[in-house]
Coordinates of C-alpha atoms in Angstrom, one line a residue:
M1 CA 161.4 56.7 77.4
S2 CA 160.3 56.1 73.9
V3 CA 156.8 54.7 74.3
P4 CA 153.4 55.8 72.9
A5 CA 151.1 57.5 75.3
K6 CA 148.6 54.7 75.5
Y7 CA 151.3 52.4 76.9
R8 CA 152.5 54.7 79.6
A9 CA 152.1 53.3 83.0
I10 CA 154.2 53.1 86.1
G11 CA 155.6 49.7 86.5
D12 CA 157.3 48.1 89.5
F13 CA 160.9 49.0 88.7
H14 CA 160.8 52.0 91.1
E15 CA 160.2 49.6 93.9
Y16 CA 163.6 47.9 93.2
Y17 CA 165.2 51.3 92.7
S18 CA 164.0 52.5 96.0
G19 CA 164.8 49.4 97.9
A20 CA 161.3 48.4 98.7
R21 CA 161.9 45.2 96.8
L22 CA 165.1 43.2 96.0
A23 CA 165.7 41.2 92.9
P24 CA 166.0 37.6 94.1
Y25 CA 168.7 36.7 91.5
L26 CA 171.7 38.6 90.1
T27 CA 170.4 40.1 86.9
L28 CA 172.5 41.4 83.9
F29 CA 171.0 43.3 81.0
V30 CA 171.8 45.4 78.0
G31 CA 169.8 48.4 76.8
G32 CA 167.0 48.2 74.2
N33 CA 164.6 50.7 72.7
H34 CA 162.0 50.9 75.6
E35 CA 164.3 51.9 78.4
A36 CA 164.7 54.9 80.7
S37 CA 167.5 56.0 78.4
N38 CA 168.5 59.0 80.5
Y39 CA 169.2 56.8 83.5
L40 CA 171.2 54.3 81.4
W41 CA 173.2 57.3 80.0
E42 CA 174.6 57.9 83.5
L43 CA 176.0 54.4 83.4
Y44 CA 177.7 54.4 80.0
Y45 CA 180.5 52.1 81.3
G46 CA 178.1 49.9 83.2
G47 CA 176.7 49.9 86.7
W48 CA 173.9 48.9 89.1
V49 CA 170.5 50.4 88.3
A50 CA 169.2 48.8 91.5
P51 CA 170.6 46.4 94.0
N52 CA 171.3 43.0 92.2
I53 CA 170.4 44.4 88.8
Y54 CA 173.4 45.3 86.7
Y55 CA 173.4 47.2 83.4
M56 CA 176.3 46.3 81.1
G57 CA 176.6 49.8 79.6
A58 CA 176.8 50.8 76.0
A59 CA 179.4 48.0 75.5
N60 CA 181.2 45.8 78.0
V61 CA 183.0 42.6 78.9
I62 CA 182.7 41.4 82.5
N63 CA 183.1 38.2 84.4
V64 CA 180.6 36.2 86.6
G65 CA 183.0 33.8 88.3
P66 CA 184.7 31.9 85.5
L67 CA 182.1 32.9 82.9
R68 CA 183.1 35.8 80.6
I69 CA 180.2 37.8 79.2
A70 CA 180.2 40.5 76.4
G71 CA 177.3 42.9 75.9
L72 CA 176.2 45.5 73.3
S73 CA 173.3 47.8 74.0
G74 CA 171.0 49.5 71.5
I75 CA 169.2 48.7 68.3
W76 CA 170.4 49.3 64.7
A77 CA 169.8 52.5 62.8
G78 CA 172.3 53.0 60.1
H79 CA 171.9 56.8 59.9
D80 CA 173.0 57.1 63.6
Y81 CA 175.7 54.4 63.6
K82 CA 178.7 56.6 63.2
K83 CA 177.4 59.5 65.3
P84 CA 178.5 60.2 68.8
H85 CA 176.2 59.8 71.8
H86 CA 175.1 63.4 71.3
E87 CA 171.7 63.2 73.0
R88 CA 171.5 65.2 76.3
L89 CA 168.6 66.1 78.4
P90 CA 166.1 67.6 77.7
Y91 CA 165.5 65.2 74.9
G92 CA 163.7 66.3 71.8
A93 CA 161.3 64.1 69.7
N94 CA 164.3 62.7 67.7
D95 CA 166.7 62.4 70.6
V96 CA 164.3 60.1 72.6
K97 CA 164.7 57.6 69.8
S98 CA 168.2 58.0 68.6
V99 CA 169.5 57.8 72.2
Y100 CA 169.1 54.0 72.1
H101 CA 170.7 53.4 68.6
V102 CA 173.9 51.4 68.7
R103 CA 177.1 53.3 67.8
E104 CA 180.1 52.4 65.8
F105 CA 182.5 53.6 68.5
D106 CA 181.1 51.2 71.1
T107 CA 181.1 48.3 68.5
R108 CA 184.7 49.2 67.5
K109 CA 185.9 48.6 71.1
L110 CA 184.3 45.2 71.3
L111 CA 185.9 44.3 68.0
Q112 CA 189.3 44.7 69.6
V113 CA 188.8 41.8 72.0
R114 CA 191.3 39.1 71.1
T115 CA 190.5 36.4 73.7
Q116 CA 187.5 34.0 74.0
V117 CA 184.3 35.0 75.7
D118 CA 181.5 32.6 76.7
V119 CA 178.4 34.6 76.3
G120 CA 177.3 37.5 74.1
I121 CA 174.2 39.6 74.7
S122 CA 172.5 42.2 72.4
H123 CA 169.0 43.5 72.3
D124 CA 168.7 43.4 68.5
W125 CA 169.3 40.1 66.7
P126 CA 172.6 39.8 64.9
R127 CA 171.9 40.3 61.2
K128 CA 171.4 37.2 59.1
I129 CA 171.0 35.0 62.2
E130 CA 167.6 33.9 61.0
W131 CA 169.2 31.9 58.2
S132 CA 171.0 29.7 60.8
G133 CA 167.8 28.4 62.3
D134 CA 164.4 27.2 61.1
Y135 CA 163.7 30.3 59.1
Q136 CA 160.7 28.8 57.3
Q137 CA 158.9 28.4 60.5
L138 CA 160.0 31.9 61.6
F139 CA 158.5 33.4 58.4
R140 CA 155.2 31.5 59.0
F141 CA 154.9 33.0 62.4
K142 CA 156.2 36.4 61.5
P143 CA 155.5 36.8 57.8
H144 CA 156.7 40.4 57.6
F145 CA 160.2 39.2 58.6
K146 CA 160.6 37.4 55.3
S147 CA 161.1 40.4 53.0
D148 CA 163.5 42.1 55.4
A149 CA 165.5 38.9 55.8
E150 CA 165.7 38.3 52.0
N151 CA 166.9 41.8 51.5
G152 CA 169.4 41.6 54.3
R153 CA 167.7 44.1 56.6
L154 CA 166.6 42.0 59.5
G155 CA 168.6 42.4 62.6
S156 CA 171.7 44.5 63.5
P157 CA 174.9 44.5 61.5
A158 CA 176.8 45.7 64.6
A159 CA 175.7 42.7 66.7
K160 CA 176.7 40.4 63.8
Y161 CA 180.2 42.0 63.6
V162 CA 180.7 41.4 67.3
M163 CA 179.3 37.9 67.3
D164 CA 181.4 36.9 64.3
R165 CA 184.5 38.3 66.0
L166 CA 184.0 36.9 69.5
R167 CA 182.3 33.6 68.6
P168 CA 180.9 33.0 72.0
K169 CA 179.4 29.6 72.9
W170 CA 176.0 31.4 73.5
W171 CA 174.5 34.6 72.1
F172 CA 171.3 35.9 73.6
A173 CA 169.0 38.6 72.1
A174 CA 165.4 39.8 72.2
H175 CA 163.6 42.7 70.4
L176 CA 161.6 40.7 67.8
H177 CA 159.0 39.3 70.2
C178 CA 159.3 35.6 69.5
K179 CA 161.3 32.7 70.7
Y180 CA 163.9 31.6 68.1
S181 CA 167.0 29.4 68.2
A182 CA 169.8 28.8 65.8
I183 CA 173.4 27.5 65.5
V184 CA 176.1 29.4 63.7
D185 CA 179.0 27.2 62.6
Y186 CA 182.4 28.8 62.3
G187 CA 184.2 25.5 61.7
Q188 CA 187.0 25.1 59.2
G189 CA 187.6 28.8 59.0
G190 CA 184.0 29.6 58.0
D191 CA 181.9 32.5 59.1
S192 CA 178.2 32.9 60.0
N193 CA 177.1 32.9 56.4
T194 CA 178.7 29.5 55.4
G195 CA 178.2 26.6 57.8
T196 CA 174.8 26.7 59.4
A197 CA 172.5 24.3 61.2
F198 CA 169.9 24.7 58.4
Q199 CA 170.8 25.0 54.7
R200 CA 169.1 27.8 52.8
N201 CA 167.6 25.3 50.4
G202 CA 164.1 24.6 51.8
D203 CA 164.4 20.9 50.8
A204 CA 166.9 20.4 53.6
L205 CA 164.2 21.2 56.2
N206 CA 162.0 18.2 55.5
D207 CA 163.2 16.5 58.7
A208 CA 163.6 19.8 60.7
H209 CA 161.3 18.6 63.5
N210 CA 164.0 16.0 64.4
V211 CA 166.9 18.4 64.6
Q212 CA 168.3 19.4 68.0
N213 CA 171.4 21.4 68.8
G214 CA 172.8 19.2 71.5
N215 CA 172.1 21.7 74.3
G216 CA 168.5 21.0 75.0
I217 CA 167.0 23.5 72.5
D218 CA 164.7 21.9 69.9
L219 CA 165.4 24.0 66.8
A220 CA 162.0 23.1 65.3
D221 CA 160.3 24.3 68.5
G222 CA 162.2 27.5 68.5
I223 CA 159.3 29.7 67.4
D224 CA 156.7 30.7 70.0
Q225 CA 153.3 29.8 68.5
P226 CA 150.3 31.8 69.8
L227 CA 148.5 30.9 66.6
N228 CA 144.8 29.9 65.9
E229 CA 143.9 27.5 63.1
G230 CA 141.0 28.9 61.1
A231 CA 138.2 26.9 59.5
S232 CA 140.2 26.8 56.2
G233 CA 143.2 25.3 57.9
S234 CA 145.3 28.5 57.6
L235 CA 147.1 29.9 60.6
A236 CA 146.2 33.3 61.9
K237 CA 148.3 35.2 64.6
V238 CA 146.5 36.0 67.8
Q239 CA 146.6 39.7 68.4
N240 CA 147.2 41.0 71.9
D241 CA 145.9 44.6 72.1
D242 CA 148.1 45.2 75.1
E243 CA 151.4 44.3 73.3
I244 CA 153.6 47.1 72.1
D245 CA 153.8 47.1 68.3
L246 CA 157.2 46.2 67.0
D247 CA 157.0 49.0 64.3
M248 CA 155.7 51.8 66.4
D249 CA 159.1 53.5 66.7
D250 CA 159.7 53.6 62.9
D251 CA 163.2 52.4 63.6
A252 CA 163.3 49.9 60.8
P253 CA 166.1 50.7 58.3
A254 CA 165.3 52.0 54.9
A255 CA 165.5 49.7 52.0
S256 CA 168.4 51.7 50.5
E257 CA 170.4 51.4 53.7
A258 CA 174.1 50.7 52.8
P259 CA 176.6 48.6 54.8
I260 CA 179.0 50.4 57.0
A261 CA 182.5 50.9 55.6
G262 CA 185.2 48.6 56.9
T263 CA 182.9 46.1 58.6
F264 CA 181.5 43.8 55.9
S265 CA 183.9 41.6 54.0
S266 CA 184.3 42.3 50.3
A267 CA 182.1 39.3 49.4
E268 CA 179.2 40.8 51.3
L269 CA 179.4 44.3 49.8
P270 CA 176.6 45.0 47.2
K271 CA 177.7 44.9 43.6
A272 CA 177.7 48.3 41.9
S273 CA 174.9 48.8 39.4
A274 CA 175.3 50.2 36.0
D275 CA 173.9 53.6 36.9
S276 CA 175.7 53.8 40.2
N277 CA 177.5 56.9 39.1
S278 CA 174.4 58.7 37.9
V279 CA 174.7 61.5 40.5
P280 CA 177.3 64.0 39.2
S281 CA 180.4 64.1 41.4
H282 CA 180.1 67.9 41.9
L283 CA 176.7 67.4 43.5
R284 CA 177.8 64.3 45.5
D285 CA 180.7 66.3 46.9
Q286 CA 178.2 68.8 48.5
L287 CA 176.5 66.1 50.5
P288 CA 177.4 65.6 54.2
A289 CA 180.0 62.9 54.9
S290 CA 177.4 60.5 56.1
F291 CA 176.1 60.3 52.5
A292 CA 179.4 59.1 51.1
R293 CA 179.5 55.6 49.6
P294 CA 181.0 53.0 51.9
I295 CA 184.6 52.3 51.1
P296 CA 185.4 48.6 51.1
T297 CA 188.4 47.7 53.2
S298 CA 190.3 44.4 53.2
T299 CA 190.6 42.5 56.5
A300 CA 192.7 39.8 55.0
S301 CA 195.9 41.2 56.6
V302 CA 194.4 40.8 60.1
P303 CA 193.8 37.1 60.8
H304 CA 191.2 36.0 63.3
P305 CA 192.7 36.0 66.9
E306 CA 194.2 32.6 67.7
A307 CA 192.9 32.7 71.2
I308 CA 189.3 32.7 70.0
T309 CA 188.8 29.1 69.3
N310 CA 185.1 28.3 69.6
E311 CA 183.6 27.0 66.4
A312 CA 179.8 27.1 67.1
T313 CA 177.6 29.8 68.6
H314 CA 174.2 28.9 69.9
F315 CA 171.7 31.7 69.5
L316 CA 168.6 32.1 71.6
S317 CA 166.0 34.8 71.6
L318 CA 163.0 34.7 73.9
D319 CA 159.6 36.2 73.7
K320 CA 157.9 38.9 75.7
C321 CA 157.0 38.3 79.3
L322 CA 153.3 37.7 78.8
P323 CA 150.9 34.8 79.6
G324 CA 151.2 31.9 77.2
R325 CA 154.5 33.1 75.7
K326 CA 157.9 31.4 75.8
F327 CA 159.9 34.0 77.8
L328 CA 161.9 31.9 80.1
Q329 CA 164.5 29.2 79.6
I330 CA 167.0 27.7 82.1
L331 CA 170.4 26.7 80.8
D332 CA 173.6 25.3 82.2
I333 CA 176.6 27.1 80.7
D334 CA 180.2 25.9 81.2
P335 CA 183.0 28.3 80.4
I336 CA 184.9 27.5 77.3
T337 CA 188.2 28.2 79.0
R338 CA 187.9 27.5 82.7
P339 CA 190.8 28.7 84.8
S340 CA 192.5 25.7 86.2
K341 CA 192.5 27.0 89.8
T342 CA 188.8 28.1 89.8
K343 CA 186.7 26.2 92.2
P344 CA 182.9 25.9 91.8
A345 CA 181.0 28.4 93.9
T346 CA 177.4 29.1 94.7
N347 CA 177.6 32.9 94.9
Y348 CA 179.8 34.4 92.2
R349 CA 180.5 38.1 92.2
L350 CA 180.9 40.3 89.2
T351 CA 184.5 41.2 88.3
Y352 CA 186.0 43.5 85.8
D353 CA 187.7 42.0 82.7
K354 CA 191.4 42.8 82.3
E355 CA 191.3 43.0 78.5
W356 CA 188.2 45.2 78.5
L357 CA 189.7 47.6 81.0
A358 CA 192.8 47.9 78.8
I359 CA 190.6 48.6 75.7
T360 CA 188.7 51.2 77.7
R361 CA 191.9 53.0 78.6
A362 CA 193.3 52.7 75.1
F363 CA 190.2 54.7 73.8
R364 CA 190.2 57.1 76.7
Q365 CA 191.1 60.1 74.6
T366 CA 187.9 60.0 72.6
N367 CA 184.9 61.7 74.0
P368 CA 181.9 59.5 73.0
L369 CA 179.5 62.4 73.4
T370 CA 180.9 64.9 70.9
S371 CA 181.7 65.0 67.2
P372 CA 183.6 64.0 65.3
I373 CA 184.3 60.5 66.4
P374 CA 187.8 59.6 65.0
P375 CA 187.7 57.1 62.2
D376 CA 188.6 53.5 62.8
Q377 CA 192.4 53.1 62.6
G378 CA 192.3 49.3 62.3
E379 CA 193.3 46.5 64.6
S380 CA 197.0 46.8 63.8
H381 CA 196.9 50.4 65.1
Y382 CA 195.0 49.6 68.3
R383 CA 196.7 46.4 69.3
P384 CA 200.0 47.9 70.7
L385 CA 198.0 50.5 72.5
I386 CA 195.9 47.9 74.2
E387 CA 198.9 45.7 75.1
A388 CA 200.5 48.7 76.8
E389 CA 197.3 49.3 78.7
E390 CA 197.1 45.7 79.7
A391 CA 200.5 46.1 81.4
W392 CA 199.0 49.2 83.2
V393 CA 196.0 47.1 84.4
E394 CA 198.3 44.3 85.6
E395 CA 200.5 46.7 87.5
N396 CA 197.8 48.8 89.1
L397 CA 194.6 46.6 89.4
L398 CA 195.2 43.0 88.8
G399 CA 195.4 40.9 91.9
T400 CA 193.7 43.5 94.1
D401 CA 190.1 43.9 95.3
K402 CA 189.7 46.7 92.7
M403 CA 189.0 44.0 90.1
V404 CA 185.8 43.1 91.9
I405 CA 182.8 45.2 90.7
P406 CA 181.8 47.1 93.9
E407 CA 178.1 46.8 94.9
D408 CA 178.0 50.5 95.3
F409 CA 174.5 51.4 94.0
E410 CA 173.2 54.8 95.0
I411 CA 170.0 56.5 94.4
T412 CA 170.6 59.5 92.1
A413 CA 167.1 60.8 91.4
P414 CA 164.1 61.1 93.7
V415 CA 162.0 58.0 94.0
Y416 CA 158.7 57.8 92.3
D417 CA 156.1 60.0 94.0
P418 CA 152.5 58.8 93.3
T419 CA 151.2 62.3 94.1
V420 CA 153.0 63.5 91.0
G421 CA 152.1 60.6 88.8
L422 CA 153.0 60.3 85.2
H423 CA 152.4 63.9 84.3
P424 CA 155.1 66.0 85.9
K425 CA 155.5 69.7 85.0
E426 CA 159.3 69.5 84.5
H427 CA 161.7 67.8 82.3
P428 CA 163.8 65.0 84.0
K429 CA 167.1 66.2 85.4
E430 CA 170.6 65.0 84.3
Y431 CA 172.7 63.5 87.1
T432 CA 176.3 62.5 87.6
N433 CA 176.3 58.9 88.7
P434 CA 178.7 58.1 91.5
Q435 CA 179.4 54.7 90.1
T436 CA 180.7 56.3 86.9
V437 CA 182.7 58.7 88.9
A438 CA 184.4 55.8 90.8
F439 CA 185.0 53.8 87.6
C440 CA 186.7 56.6 85.8
R441 CA 188.8 57.4 88.9
M442 CA 189.9 53.8 89.2
L443 CA 191.0 53.7 85.5
G444 CA 192.5 57.2 85.5
I445 CA 190.2 58.4 82.6
E446 CA 188.2 61.5 82.2
N447 CA 184.5 61.4 83.1
F448 CA 182.8 62.8 80.1
F449 CA 179.5 62.2 81.7
H450 CA 179.8 64.9 84.4
A451 CA 178.7 68.5 83.9
S452 CA 178.3 71.4 86.3
E453 CA 174.8 72.4 87.4
E454 CA 175.3 75.7 85.5
E455 CA 175.9 73.7 82.3
R456 CA 172.9 71.6 82.8
E457 CA 170.6 74.4 83.7
A458 CA 171.7 76.3 80.5
R459 CA 171.0 73.2 78.4
M460 CA 167.5 72.9 80.0
A461 CA 166.8 76.5 79.3
K462 CA 167.5 76.0 75.6
G463 CA 165.7 72.7 75.3
P464 CA 162.2 71.9 74.0
P465 CA 159.2 72.6 76.3
V466 CA 157.7 69.8 78.3
A467 CA 155.4 67.8 76.0
G468 CA 151.7 68.0 76.6
G469 CA 150.6 65.0 78.7
G470 CA 154.1 64.5 80.1
G471 CA 156.4 61.6 80.0
A472 CA 157.2 61.7 76.3
S473 CA 160.8 62.3 76.9
G474 CA 161.1 59.4 79.2
G475 CA 162.1 60.7 82.6
R476 CA 162.8 58.9 85.8
G477 CA 159.5 57.0 86.3
R478 CA 157.5 59.1 83.9
G479 CA 157.3 56.3 81.4
S480 CA 156.5 52.6 81.8
G481 CA 158.4 51.4 84.8
G482 CA 160.6 54.4 85.2
R483 CA 162.4 55.5 88.4
G484 CA 160.8 58.5 89.9
G485 CA 159.2 61.9 89.5
G486 CA 162.4 63.6 88.5
R487 CA 161.8 66.5 90.8
G488 CA 164.6 68.3 92.5
R489 CA 168.4 68.2 91.9
G490 CA 171.3 66.2 93.2
R491 CA 171.2 62.7 94.6
G492 CA 168.6 63.4 97.2
R493 CA 167.0 60.3 98.7
G494 CA 163.5 61.4 98.0
R495 CA 160.1 60.1 98.9
G496 CA 159.7 56.4 99.1
Y497 CA 163.4 55.6 99.7
R498 CA 163.9 52.8 102.2

């Protein structure tokens, strides 16, 4: 887990993992930048991290009854976007951070979805979403956001690509430690940079306190406000010494970060400067491929899918779970396209999504862990492959109980042992998760996340030494709220299991 030493403390997740406590409500989540990343790695395609707590994987689309939900894990870092998920235990100092950076390959799969979803979830905010809400109030509360927003660096381009493609009714995110709401208007063929709830001209915000989005969220009240008014009338932010600093990971993109090729429209690509060719071509040719200039590609030949019809996305980000903060909101969400034969239920189960299973099979030849990841071939290339795989899913899975996500959680690492504490003398171990094994077997795809004990021991032997003080690499329960002491091999049901 990537977390500074002063914040390391065992939380209560190990109690849910062991079975000592049960989450009272079905809980879905995507991965962020303060997770037990080695555990989530085991569940790349999604799975239960504890009973009633479901991780959506690196990217996924699943169903909760009639509600269709898409998820994208990770935060943005342009220098890692086109890389594979190369991080393997034992993590080095760089791996423990890059492991939670969003990847183009996972984003690419979500961009193949051609039918309507109801909800989108990301950890990072979609880039430019701030301009679709009361950004002036946001910048008053978070002044350091303003320069990043004005320079187009606030939020995740990957999350924006997916949101603009899927256009769900709701999009939920977190990461920036404040409550914020916005509306993105896609009406009349627009995109998220045209029609917005608030215009970029500040004069249009004179009556912002009266604006509501029609779904019970007051846009002008979208910013959490733990602010004190000083004697001079100015506002000063209340500092919580126990709150993790947003910038402590140094994950903010560099000012020179360029867009990714083939994802922004030509109108969004930066204009070339007069001295853009100042670096001699013979020197530029010696640079790695990742230093190459992005090549704009036209998407005009691929119209937006006709089955994606929603014209407004309601964005909501909540604050940290701390006293006095706005971290909880209850919403009623109706599916955009409700199956005609679906009856209301009080206890929906999770089910796989036919289209997403087909997309997963269509990309099954690519190992997400190794280089090089094949370049994006474009939607026209992938569409016939996905259609063929949809026929496979219909023939082999649809209409059977295999479409129900099994509640097959199993403990894979020993449960947290308080006698070991937060300073173990070994690196955490890598495990093959039986949920991933079962999913790959069901779809008939190779499980790239399995390795023999000999392979894993050889990798451990070549890895970095255990960091002084322990826990820096984020093992099972070694960081804040992790799972266990990480001692032993296999799926032994260690101490504390109930």
